[in-house]
Coordinates of C-alpha atoms and ligand atoms in Angstrom, one line a residue:
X29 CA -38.1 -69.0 55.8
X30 CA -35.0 -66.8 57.1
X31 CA -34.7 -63.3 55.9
X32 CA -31.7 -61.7 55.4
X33 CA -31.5 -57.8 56.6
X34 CA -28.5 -55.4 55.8
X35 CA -28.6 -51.9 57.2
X36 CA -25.8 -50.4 55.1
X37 CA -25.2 -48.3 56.1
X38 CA -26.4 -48.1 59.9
X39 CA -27.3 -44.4 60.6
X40 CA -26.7 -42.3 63.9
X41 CA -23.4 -43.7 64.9
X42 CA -19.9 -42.0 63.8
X43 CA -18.6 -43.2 60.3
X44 CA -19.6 -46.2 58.2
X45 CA -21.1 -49.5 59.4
X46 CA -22.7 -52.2 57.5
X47 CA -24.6 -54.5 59.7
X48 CA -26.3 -57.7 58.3
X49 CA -28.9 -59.7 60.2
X50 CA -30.5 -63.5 59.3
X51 CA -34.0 -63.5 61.2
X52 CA -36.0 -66.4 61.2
X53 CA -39.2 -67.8 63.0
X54 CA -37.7 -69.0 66.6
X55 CA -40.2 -70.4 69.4
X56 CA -43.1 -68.5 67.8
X57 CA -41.6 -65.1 67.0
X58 CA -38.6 -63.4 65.0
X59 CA -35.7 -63.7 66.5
X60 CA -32.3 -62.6 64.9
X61 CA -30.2 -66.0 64.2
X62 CA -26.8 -64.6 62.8
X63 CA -25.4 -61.0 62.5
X64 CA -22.0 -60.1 60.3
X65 CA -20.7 -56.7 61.2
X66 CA -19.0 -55.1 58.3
X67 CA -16.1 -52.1 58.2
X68 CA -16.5 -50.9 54.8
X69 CA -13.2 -48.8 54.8
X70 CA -9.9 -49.5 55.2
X71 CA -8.1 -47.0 57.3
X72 CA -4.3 -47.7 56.8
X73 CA -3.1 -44.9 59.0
X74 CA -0.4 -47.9 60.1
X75 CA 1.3 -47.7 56.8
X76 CA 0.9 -44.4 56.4
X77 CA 2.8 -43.4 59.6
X78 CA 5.8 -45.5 58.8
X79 CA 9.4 -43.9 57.8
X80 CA 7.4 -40.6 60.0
X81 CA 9.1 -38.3 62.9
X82 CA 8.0 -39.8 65.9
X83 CA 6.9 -36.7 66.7
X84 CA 4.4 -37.0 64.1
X85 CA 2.4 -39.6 65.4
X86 CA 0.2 -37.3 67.9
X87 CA -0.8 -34.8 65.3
X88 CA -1.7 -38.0 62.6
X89 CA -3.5 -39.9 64.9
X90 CA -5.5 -37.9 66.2
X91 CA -6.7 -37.4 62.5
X92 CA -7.9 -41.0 62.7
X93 CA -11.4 -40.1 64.7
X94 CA -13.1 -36.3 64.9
X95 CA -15.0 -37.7 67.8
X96 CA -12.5 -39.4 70.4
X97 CA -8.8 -37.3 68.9
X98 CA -7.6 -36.5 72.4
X99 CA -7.6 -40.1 73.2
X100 CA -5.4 -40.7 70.2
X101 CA -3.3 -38.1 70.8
X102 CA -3.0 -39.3 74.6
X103 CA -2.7 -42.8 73.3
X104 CA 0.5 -41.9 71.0
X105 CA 1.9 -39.5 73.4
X106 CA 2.0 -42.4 76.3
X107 CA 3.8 -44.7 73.7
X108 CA 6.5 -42.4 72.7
X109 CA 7.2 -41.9 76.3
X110 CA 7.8 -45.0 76.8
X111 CA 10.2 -45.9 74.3
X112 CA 11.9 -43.0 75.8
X113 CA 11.8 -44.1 79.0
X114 CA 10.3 -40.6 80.2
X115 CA 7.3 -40.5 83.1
X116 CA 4.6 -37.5 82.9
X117 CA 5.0 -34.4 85.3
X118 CA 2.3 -34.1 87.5
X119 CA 0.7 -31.0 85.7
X120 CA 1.1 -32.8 82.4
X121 CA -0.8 -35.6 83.6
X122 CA -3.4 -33.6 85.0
X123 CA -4.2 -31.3 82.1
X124 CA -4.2 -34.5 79.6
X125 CA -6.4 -35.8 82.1
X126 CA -8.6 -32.5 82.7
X127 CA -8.5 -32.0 78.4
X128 CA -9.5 -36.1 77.8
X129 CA -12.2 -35.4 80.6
X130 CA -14.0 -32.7 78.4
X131 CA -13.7 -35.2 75.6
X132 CA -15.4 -38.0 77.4
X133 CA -18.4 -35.6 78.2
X134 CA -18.7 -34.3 75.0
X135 CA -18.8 -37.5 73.7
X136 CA -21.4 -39.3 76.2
X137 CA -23.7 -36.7 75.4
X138 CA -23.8 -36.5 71.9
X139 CA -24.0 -40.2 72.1
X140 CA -27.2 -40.7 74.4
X141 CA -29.1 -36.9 72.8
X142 CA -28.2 -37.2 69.2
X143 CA -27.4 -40.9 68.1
X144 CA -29.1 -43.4 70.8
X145 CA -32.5 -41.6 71.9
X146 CA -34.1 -41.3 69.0
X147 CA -34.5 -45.3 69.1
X148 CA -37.0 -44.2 72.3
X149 CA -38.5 -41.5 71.2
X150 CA -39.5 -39.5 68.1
X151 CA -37.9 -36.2 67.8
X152 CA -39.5 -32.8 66.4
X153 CA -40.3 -33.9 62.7
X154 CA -38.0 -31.6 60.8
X155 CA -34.2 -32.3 59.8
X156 CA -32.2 -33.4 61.5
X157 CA -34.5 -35.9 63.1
X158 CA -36.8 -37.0 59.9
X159 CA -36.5 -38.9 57.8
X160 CA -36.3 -41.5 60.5
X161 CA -38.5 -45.1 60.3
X162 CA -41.8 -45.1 61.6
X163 CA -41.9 -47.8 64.0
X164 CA -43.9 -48.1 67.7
X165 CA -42.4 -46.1 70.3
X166 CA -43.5 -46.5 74.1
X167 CA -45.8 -43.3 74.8
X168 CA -45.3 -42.7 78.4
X169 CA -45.2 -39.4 80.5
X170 CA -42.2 -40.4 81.7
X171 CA -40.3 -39.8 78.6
X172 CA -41.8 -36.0 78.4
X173 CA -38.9 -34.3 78.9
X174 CA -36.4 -36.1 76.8
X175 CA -37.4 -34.5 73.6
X176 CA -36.6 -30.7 74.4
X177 CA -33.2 -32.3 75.6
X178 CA -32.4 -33.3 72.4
X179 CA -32.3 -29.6 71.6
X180 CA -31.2 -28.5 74.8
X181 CA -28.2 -30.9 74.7
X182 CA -26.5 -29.4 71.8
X183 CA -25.4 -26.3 74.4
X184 CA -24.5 -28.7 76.8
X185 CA -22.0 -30.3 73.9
X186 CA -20.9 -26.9 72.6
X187 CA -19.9 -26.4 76.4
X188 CA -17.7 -29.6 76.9
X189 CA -15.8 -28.6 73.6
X190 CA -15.2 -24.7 74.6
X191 CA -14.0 -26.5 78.1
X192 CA -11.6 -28.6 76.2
X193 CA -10.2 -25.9 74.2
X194 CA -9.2 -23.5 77.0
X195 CA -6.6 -26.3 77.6
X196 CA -6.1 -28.1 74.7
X197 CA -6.2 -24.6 72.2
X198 CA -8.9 -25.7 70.1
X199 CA -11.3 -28.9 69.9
X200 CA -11.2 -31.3 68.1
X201 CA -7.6 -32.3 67.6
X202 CA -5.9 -30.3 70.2
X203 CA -2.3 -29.9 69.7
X204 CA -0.8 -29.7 73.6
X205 CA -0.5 -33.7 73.7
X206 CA 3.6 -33.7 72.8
X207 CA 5.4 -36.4 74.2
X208 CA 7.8 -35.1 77.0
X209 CA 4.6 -33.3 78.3
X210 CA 1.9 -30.6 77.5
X211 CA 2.4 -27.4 75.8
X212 CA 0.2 -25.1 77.7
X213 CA 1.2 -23.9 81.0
X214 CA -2.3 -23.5 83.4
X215 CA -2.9 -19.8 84.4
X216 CA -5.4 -18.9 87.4
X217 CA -8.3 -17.3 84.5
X218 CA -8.0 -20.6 82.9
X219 CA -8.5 -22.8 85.6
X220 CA -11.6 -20.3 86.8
X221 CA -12.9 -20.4 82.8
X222 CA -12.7 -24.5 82.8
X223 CA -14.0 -24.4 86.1
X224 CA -17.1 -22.4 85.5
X225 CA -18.0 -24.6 82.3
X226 CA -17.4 -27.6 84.3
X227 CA -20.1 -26.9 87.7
X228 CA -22.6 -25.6 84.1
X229 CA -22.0 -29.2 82.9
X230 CA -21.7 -31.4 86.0
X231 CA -25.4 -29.8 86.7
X232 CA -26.8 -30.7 83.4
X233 CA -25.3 -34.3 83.4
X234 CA -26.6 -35.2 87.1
X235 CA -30.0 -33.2 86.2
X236 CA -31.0 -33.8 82.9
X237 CA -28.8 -36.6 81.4
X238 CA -28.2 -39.3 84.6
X239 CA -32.7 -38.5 85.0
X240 CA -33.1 -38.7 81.0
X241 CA -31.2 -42.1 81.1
X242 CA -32.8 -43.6 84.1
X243 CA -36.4 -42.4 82.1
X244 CA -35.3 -44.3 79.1
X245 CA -34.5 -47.3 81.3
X246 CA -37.4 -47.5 83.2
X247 CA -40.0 -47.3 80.4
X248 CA -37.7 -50.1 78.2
X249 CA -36.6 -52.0 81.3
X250 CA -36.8 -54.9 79.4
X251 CA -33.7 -54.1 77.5
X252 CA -32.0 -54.7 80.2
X253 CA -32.1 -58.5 79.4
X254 CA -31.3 -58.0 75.3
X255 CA -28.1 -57.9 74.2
X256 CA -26.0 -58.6 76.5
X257 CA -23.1 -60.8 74.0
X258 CA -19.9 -62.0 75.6
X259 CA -20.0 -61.4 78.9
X260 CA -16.5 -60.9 79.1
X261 CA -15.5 -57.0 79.5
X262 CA -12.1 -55.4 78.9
X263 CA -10.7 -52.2 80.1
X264 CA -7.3 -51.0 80.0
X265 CA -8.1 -48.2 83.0
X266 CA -7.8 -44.3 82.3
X267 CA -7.6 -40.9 83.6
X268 CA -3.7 -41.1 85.6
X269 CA -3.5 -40.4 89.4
X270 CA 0.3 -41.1 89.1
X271 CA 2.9 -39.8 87.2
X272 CA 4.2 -43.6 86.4
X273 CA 0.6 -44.6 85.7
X274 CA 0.0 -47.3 87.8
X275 CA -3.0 -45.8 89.6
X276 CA -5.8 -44.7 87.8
X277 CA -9.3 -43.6 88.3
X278 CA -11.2 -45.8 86.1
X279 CA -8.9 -49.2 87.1
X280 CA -7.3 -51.6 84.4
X281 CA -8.8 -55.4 84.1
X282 CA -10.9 -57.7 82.9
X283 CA -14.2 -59.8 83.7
X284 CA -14.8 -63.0 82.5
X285 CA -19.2 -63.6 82.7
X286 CA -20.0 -60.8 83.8
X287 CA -23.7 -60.7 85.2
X288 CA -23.7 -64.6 85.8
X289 CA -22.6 -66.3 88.8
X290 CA -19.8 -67.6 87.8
X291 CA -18.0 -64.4 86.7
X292 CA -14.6 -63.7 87.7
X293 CA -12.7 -60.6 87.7
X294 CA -8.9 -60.5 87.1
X295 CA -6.9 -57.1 88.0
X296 CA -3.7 -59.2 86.4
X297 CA -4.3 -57.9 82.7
X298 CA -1.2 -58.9 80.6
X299 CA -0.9 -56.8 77.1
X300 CA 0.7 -59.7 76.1
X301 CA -2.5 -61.4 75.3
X302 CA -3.8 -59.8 73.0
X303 CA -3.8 -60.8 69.2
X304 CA -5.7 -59.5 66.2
X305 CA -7.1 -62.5 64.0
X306 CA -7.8 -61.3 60.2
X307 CA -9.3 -64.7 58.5
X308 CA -12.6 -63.0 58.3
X309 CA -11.1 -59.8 57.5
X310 CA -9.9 -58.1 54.3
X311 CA -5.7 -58.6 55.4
X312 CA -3.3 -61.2 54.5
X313 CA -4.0 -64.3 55.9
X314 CA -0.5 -64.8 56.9
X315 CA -0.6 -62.4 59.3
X316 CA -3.1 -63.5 61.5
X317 CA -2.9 -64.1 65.3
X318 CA 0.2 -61.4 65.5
X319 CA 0.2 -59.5 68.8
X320 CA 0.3 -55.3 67.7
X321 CA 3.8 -54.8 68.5
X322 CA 4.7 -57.7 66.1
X323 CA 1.7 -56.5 64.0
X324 CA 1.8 -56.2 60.2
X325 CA -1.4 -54.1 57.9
X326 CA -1.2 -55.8 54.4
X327 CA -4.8 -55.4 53.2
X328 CA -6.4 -58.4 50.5
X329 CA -9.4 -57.4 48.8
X330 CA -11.6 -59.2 48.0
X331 CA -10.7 -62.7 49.7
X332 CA -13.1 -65.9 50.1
X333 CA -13.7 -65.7 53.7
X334 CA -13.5 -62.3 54.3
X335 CA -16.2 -59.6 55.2
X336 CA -14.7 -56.2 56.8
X337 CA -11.9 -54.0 56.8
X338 CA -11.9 -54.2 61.0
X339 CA -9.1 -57.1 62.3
X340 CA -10.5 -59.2 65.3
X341 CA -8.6 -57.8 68.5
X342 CA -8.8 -61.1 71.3
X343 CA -7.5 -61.3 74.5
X344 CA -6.5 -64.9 75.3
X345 CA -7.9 -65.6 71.9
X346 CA -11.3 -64.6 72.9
X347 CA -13.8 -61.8 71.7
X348 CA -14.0 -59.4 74.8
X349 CA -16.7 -55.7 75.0
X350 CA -15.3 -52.7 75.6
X351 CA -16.8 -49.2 76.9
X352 CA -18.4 -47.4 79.3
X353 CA -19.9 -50.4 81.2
X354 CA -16.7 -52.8 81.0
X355 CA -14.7 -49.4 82.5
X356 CA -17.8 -48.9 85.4
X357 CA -17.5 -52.7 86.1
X358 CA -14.2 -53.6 86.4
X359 CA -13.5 -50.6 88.7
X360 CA -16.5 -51.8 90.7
X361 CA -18.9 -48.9 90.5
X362 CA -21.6 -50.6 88.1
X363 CA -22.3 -54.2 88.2
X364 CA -26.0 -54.4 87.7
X365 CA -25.8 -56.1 84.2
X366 CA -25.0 -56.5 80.9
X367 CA -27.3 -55.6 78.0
X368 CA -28.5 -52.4 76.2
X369 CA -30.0 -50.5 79.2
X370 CA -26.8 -51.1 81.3
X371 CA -24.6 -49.7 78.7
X372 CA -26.3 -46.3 79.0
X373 CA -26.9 -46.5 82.5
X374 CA -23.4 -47.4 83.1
X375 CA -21.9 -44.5 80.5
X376 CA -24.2 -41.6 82.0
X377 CA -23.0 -42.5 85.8
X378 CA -19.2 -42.7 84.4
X379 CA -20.0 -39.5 83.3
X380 CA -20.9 -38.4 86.9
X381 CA -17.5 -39.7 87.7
X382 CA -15.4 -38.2 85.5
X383 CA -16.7 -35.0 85.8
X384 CA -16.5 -34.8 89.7
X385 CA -13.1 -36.3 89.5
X386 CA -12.1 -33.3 86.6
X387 CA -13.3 -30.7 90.0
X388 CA -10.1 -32.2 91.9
X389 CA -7.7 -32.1 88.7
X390 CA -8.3 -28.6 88.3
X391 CA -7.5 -28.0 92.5
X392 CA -4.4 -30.0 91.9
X393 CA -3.1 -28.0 89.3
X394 CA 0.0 -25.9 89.6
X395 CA -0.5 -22.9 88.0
X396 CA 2.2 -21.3 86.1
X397 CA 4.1 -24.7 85.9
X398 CA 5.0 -25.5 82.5
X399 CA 4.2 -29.0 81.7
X400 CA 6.4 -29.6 79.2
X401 CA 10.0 -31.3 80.5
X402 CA 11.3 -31.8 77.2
X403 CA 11.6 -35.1 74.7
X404 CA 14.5 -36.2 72.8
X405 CA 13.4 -38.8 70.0
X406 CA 15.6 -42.4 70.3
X407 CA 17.5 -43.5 67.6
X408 CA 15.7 -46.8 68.5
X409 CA 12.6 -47.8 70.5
X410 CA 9.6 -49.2 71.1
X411 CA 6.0 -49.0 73.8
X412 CA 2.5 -49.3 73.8
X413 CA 0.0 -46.8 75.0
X414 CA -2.8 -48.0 76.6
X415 CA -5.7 -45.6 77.6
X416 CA -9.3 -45.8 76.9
X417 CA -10.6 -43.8 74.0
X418 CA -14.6 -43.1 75.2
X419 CA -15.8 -46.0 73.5
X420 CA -13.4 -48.5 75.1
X421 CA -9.8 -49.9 75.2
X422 CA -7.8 -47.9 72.8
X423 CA -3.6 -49.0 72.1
X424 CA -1.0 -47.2 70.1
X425 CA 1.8 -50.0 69.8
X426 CA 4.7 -47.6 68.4
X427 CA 8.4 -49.4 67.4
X428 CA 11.6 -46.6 66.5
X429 CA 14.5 -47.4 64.5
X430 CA 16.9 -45.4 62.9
X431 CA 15.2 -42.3 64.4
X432 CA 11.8 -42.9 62.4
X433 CA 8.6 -44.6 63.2
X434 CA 9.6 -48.5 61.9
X435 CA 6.3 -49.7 63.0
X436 CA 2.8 -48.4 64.4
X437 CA -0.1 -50.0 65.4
X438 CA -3.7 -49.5 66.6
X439 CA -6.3 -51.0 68.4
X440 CA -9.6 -48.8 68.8
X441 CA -12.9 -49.9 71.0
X442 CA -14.8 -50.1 67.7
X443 CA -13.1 -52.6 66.6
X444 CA -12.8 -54.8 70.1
X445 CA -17.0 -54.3 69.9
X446 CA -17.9 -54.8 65.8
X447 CA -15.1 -57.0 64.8
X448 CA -15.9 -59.9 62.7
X449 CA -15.1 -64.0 63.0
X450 CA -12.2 -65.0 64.5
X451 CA -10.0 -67.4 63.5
X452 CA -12.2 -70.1 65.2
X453 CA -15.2 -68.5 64.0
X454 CA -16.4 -67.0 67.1
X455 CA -18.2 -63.8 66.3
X456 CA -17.4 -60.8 67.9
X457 CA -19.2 -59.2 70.8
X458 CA -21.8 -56.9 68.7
X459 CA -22.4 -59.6 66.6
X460 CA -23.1 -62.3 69.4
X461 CA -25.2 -59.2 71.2
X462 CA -27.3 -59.2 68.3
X463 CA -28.4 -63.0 68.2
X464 CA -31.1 -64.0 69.8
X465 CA -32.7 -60.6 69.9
X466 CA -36.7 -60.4 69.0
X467 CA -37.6 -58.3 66.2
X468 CA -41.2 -57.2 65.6
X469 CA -40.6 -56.0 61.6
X470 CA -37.6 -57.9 60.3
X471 CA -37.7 -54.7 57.2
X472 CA -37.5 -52.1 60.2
X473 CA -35.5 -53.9 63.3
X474 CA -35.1 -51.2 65.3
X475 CA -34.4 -53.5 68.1
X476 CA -31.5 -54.8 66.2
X477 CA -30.1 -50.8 65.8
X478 CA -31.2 -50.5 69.7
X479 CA -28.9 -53.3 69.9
X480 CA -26.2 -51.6 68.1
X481 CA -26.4 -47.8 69.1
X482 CA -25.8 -49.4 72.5
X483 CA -21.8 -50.0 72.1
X484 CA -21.9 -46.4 70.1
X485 CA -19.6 -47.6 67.2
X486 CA -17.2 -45.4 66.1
X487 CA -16.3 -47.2 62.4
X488 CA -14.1 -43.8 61.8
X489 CA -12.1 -45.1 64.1
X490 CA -11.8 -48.6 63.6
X491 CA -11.1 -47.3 59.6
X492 CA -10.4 -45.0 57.6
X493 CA -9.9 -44.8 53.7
X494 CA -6.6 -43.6 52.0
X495 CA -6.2 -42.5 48.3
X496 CA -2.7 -43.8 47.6
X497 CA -1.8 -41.3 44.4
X498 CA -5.3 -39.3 44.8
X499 CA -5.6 -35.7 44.3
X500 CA -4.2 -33.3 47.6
X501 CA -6.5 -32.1 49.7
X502 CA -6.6 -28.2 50.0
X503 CA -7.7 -26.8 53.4
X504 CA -9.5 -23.0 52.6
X505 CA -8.9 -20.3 54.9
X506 CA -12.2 -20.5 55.9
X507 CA -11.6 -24.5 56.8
X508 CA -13.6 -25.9 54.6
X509 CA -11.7 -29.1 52.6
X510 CA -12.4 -29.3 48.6
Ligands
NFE607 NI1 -14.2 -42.3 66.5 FE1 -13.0 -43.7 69.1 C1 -13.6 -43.6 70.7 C2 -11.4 -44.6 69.4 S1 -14.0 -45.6 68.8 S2 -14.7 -42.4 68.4 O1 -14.2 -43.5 71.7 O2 -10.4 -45.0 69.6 O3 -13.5 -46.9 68.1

């Protein structure tokens, strides 16, 4: 008989996930049958940033995730340009870049050292690594060293943030993403300071994170083969080597079955086909299938068919992965595979990249150049933003009128990767990842959270709760919130 597992919620990623999984007896062994991926908050910063300043949208959105907030701020930045009809100077471009870059770093590593490892290995038994489930963990030499990483990473983390702020002012949430530019003009000490943190980190990534990931991989080579889900890989390309942004480091595109033989890649992404369903999630029904820049936020709670606060992002009305690995594929520079060991693989050697590419930024910079070229809100407008937040394809669809934000939309990676049902009940790409997999204790399925951990959901920001009428929050000097 089937059992019925919920994790609720699912611990080591970055806000609040419920996953449920049906497991039954397949060919002789568990094997997970059906998974439903719940968002158990809603995040409503759409409504909230309506009637707003333009001008506000940055600073708010980058409120949405403590984790990725430079992408936000990047992503809302990009859109007001464009209803603005304003390009990027050259040094703006490059500091955004050079400032998202420490982000990125930051973020891989306190994904693989403090969420994802500990599903390979068990780490000293003392907070914050116990309580954790006691399951069977591969004891091979090979994975010696990864356990004093897990300490030794926290440095390595502290250093990508101190990177970040000598550029952005302060991490997270930096403030110098404005539309019209950046608000920090590069000296020659600051460029030496980043630079000196950057050669520290580029050495730890290719010495101890790349061999750490490669270790994991070779001892669990088998989950290569699990989870690989759609097949079909998004990215909307990142990291601007033109002002107009039309070239890019990490490329835009998409690839239809990836890993099979019949795959096929197609550079010619069009925005215009993406929808977000909602029958399977907590909005009205009636505004299902609406593309972002026509999109509406109207939650329903409860309703008959639905199970998450996340909408169900398609392109071409299909479920599509985002990340690390659709970024590495589409540009060509991982195409090994699709499954749980390629997603790490494929987000430690993008880390590689970025960091080696942040080297030539910093020689590119002008120093003493202010980046800033100045912004004049429209008294009407509208544009998208398109950038990829380290988990995946992340849009800011923005609309102006009457001098005010009108309408604002987002699209995060999270909820491209754990969205629910569509409206022809196709589930989305964690969920299908998640069928099929073999689970040795259907109580403990750590395969199923290997599974997970792989996409490194980030429900914070796919949602976010809002206390309509609820008590201010007071920020203390010392900035702690009561
Ligand atoms: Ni909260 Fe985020 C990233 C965005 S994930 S971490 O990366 O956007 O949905």
């Amino acid at each position: 008989m089937a059992t019925i597992t919920v994790m609720d919620p699912v611990t080591r990623i970055e806000g609040h996930l419920k996953v449920e999984v049906t497991i039954d007896w397949v060919n002789g062994r568990n094997s997970i049958t059906d998974a439903r991926c719940t968002g158990t908050l809603f995040r409503g910063f759409e409504t909230l940033l309506q009637g707003r300043a333009p001008t506000d949208a940055p600073v708010i959105t980058e409120r949405i995730c403590g984790v990725c907030p430079v992408s936000h701020g990047l992503a809302s930045t990009l859109a007001l340009e464009k209803a603005a009809g304003l390009v990027q100077s050259t040094n703006a471009r490059l500091l955004r870049n050079l400032v998202l870059g420490a982000n990125y770093l930051q973020s891989h590593l306190l994904h693989f050292y403090l969420l994802a490892a500990l599903d390979y290995v068990r780490g000293p038994q003392k907070a914050p690594w116990t309580p954790a489930w006691d399951f069977e963990l591969r004891d091979d030499p090979r994975l010696a060293d990864l356990v004093p990483h897990l300490v030794a990473s926290l440095e390595a983390r502290r250093r990508a943030h101190e990177m970040g702020a000598i550029f952005g002012g302060r991490m997270p949430s930096p403030h110098t993403y404005v539309p019209g530019g950046f608000t920090l003009a590069p000296t020659a000490a600051a460029v030496a300071a980043f630079r000196a943190q950057l050669t520290w980190l580029r050495t730890f990534i290719s010495d101890t994170y790349v061999p750490d990931v490669e270790a994991v991989a070779a001892v669990y080579t088998d989950y290569k083969n699990v989870g690989a889900g759609v097949r079909k890989l998004l990215s909307f390309g990142v990291f601007e080597e033109s002002n107009d942004g039309s070239a890019k480091l990490l490329k835009t595109g998409i690839q239809d079955g990836a890993g099979t033989r019949s795959g096929s890649r197609d550079t010619s992404f069009n925005a215009a086909q993406i929808t977000e369903h909602v029958t399977a999630s907590w909005y009205e029904d009636s505004t299902t299938g609406l593309h972002p820049a026509a999109g509406s936020t109207q939650p329903v709670y409860p309703k008959p068919q639905g199970y998450s606060w996340l909408k169900a992002p398609r392109y071409g009305g299909k479920p599509f992965e985002a990340g690390p690995l659709a970024r590495m594929w589409v540009n060509g520079d991982y195409r090994s595979g699709v499954g749980v060991m390629h997603r790490h693989l494929a987000r430690a050697r993008e880390a590689v990249k970025v960091g080696q590419a942040m080297d030539r930024w910093l020689d590119e910079l002008q120093v003493g150049v202010p980046p800033f070229t100045g912004y004049d809100t429209p008294t009407s407008g509208s544009g998208v933003g398109l950038t990829e937040a380290p988990r995946g394809a992340l849009g800011h669809w923005v609309a102006i009128s009457g001098g005010k934000l009108s309408r604002y939309q987002v699209i995060t990676p999270t909820c491209w990767n754990a969205s629910p049902r569509d409206d022809a009940g196709v589930r989305g790409p964690m969920e299908q990842a998640l069928v099929g997999t073999s689970v040795m204790d259907p109580n403990r399925p750590i395969e199923a959270l290997r599974v997970i951990h792989s996409f490194d959901p980030c429900l914070s920001c796919a949602v976010h709760v809002m206390r309509p009428g609820g008590a201010p929050v007071t920020v203390l000097r010392t900035g702690l919130a009561t």
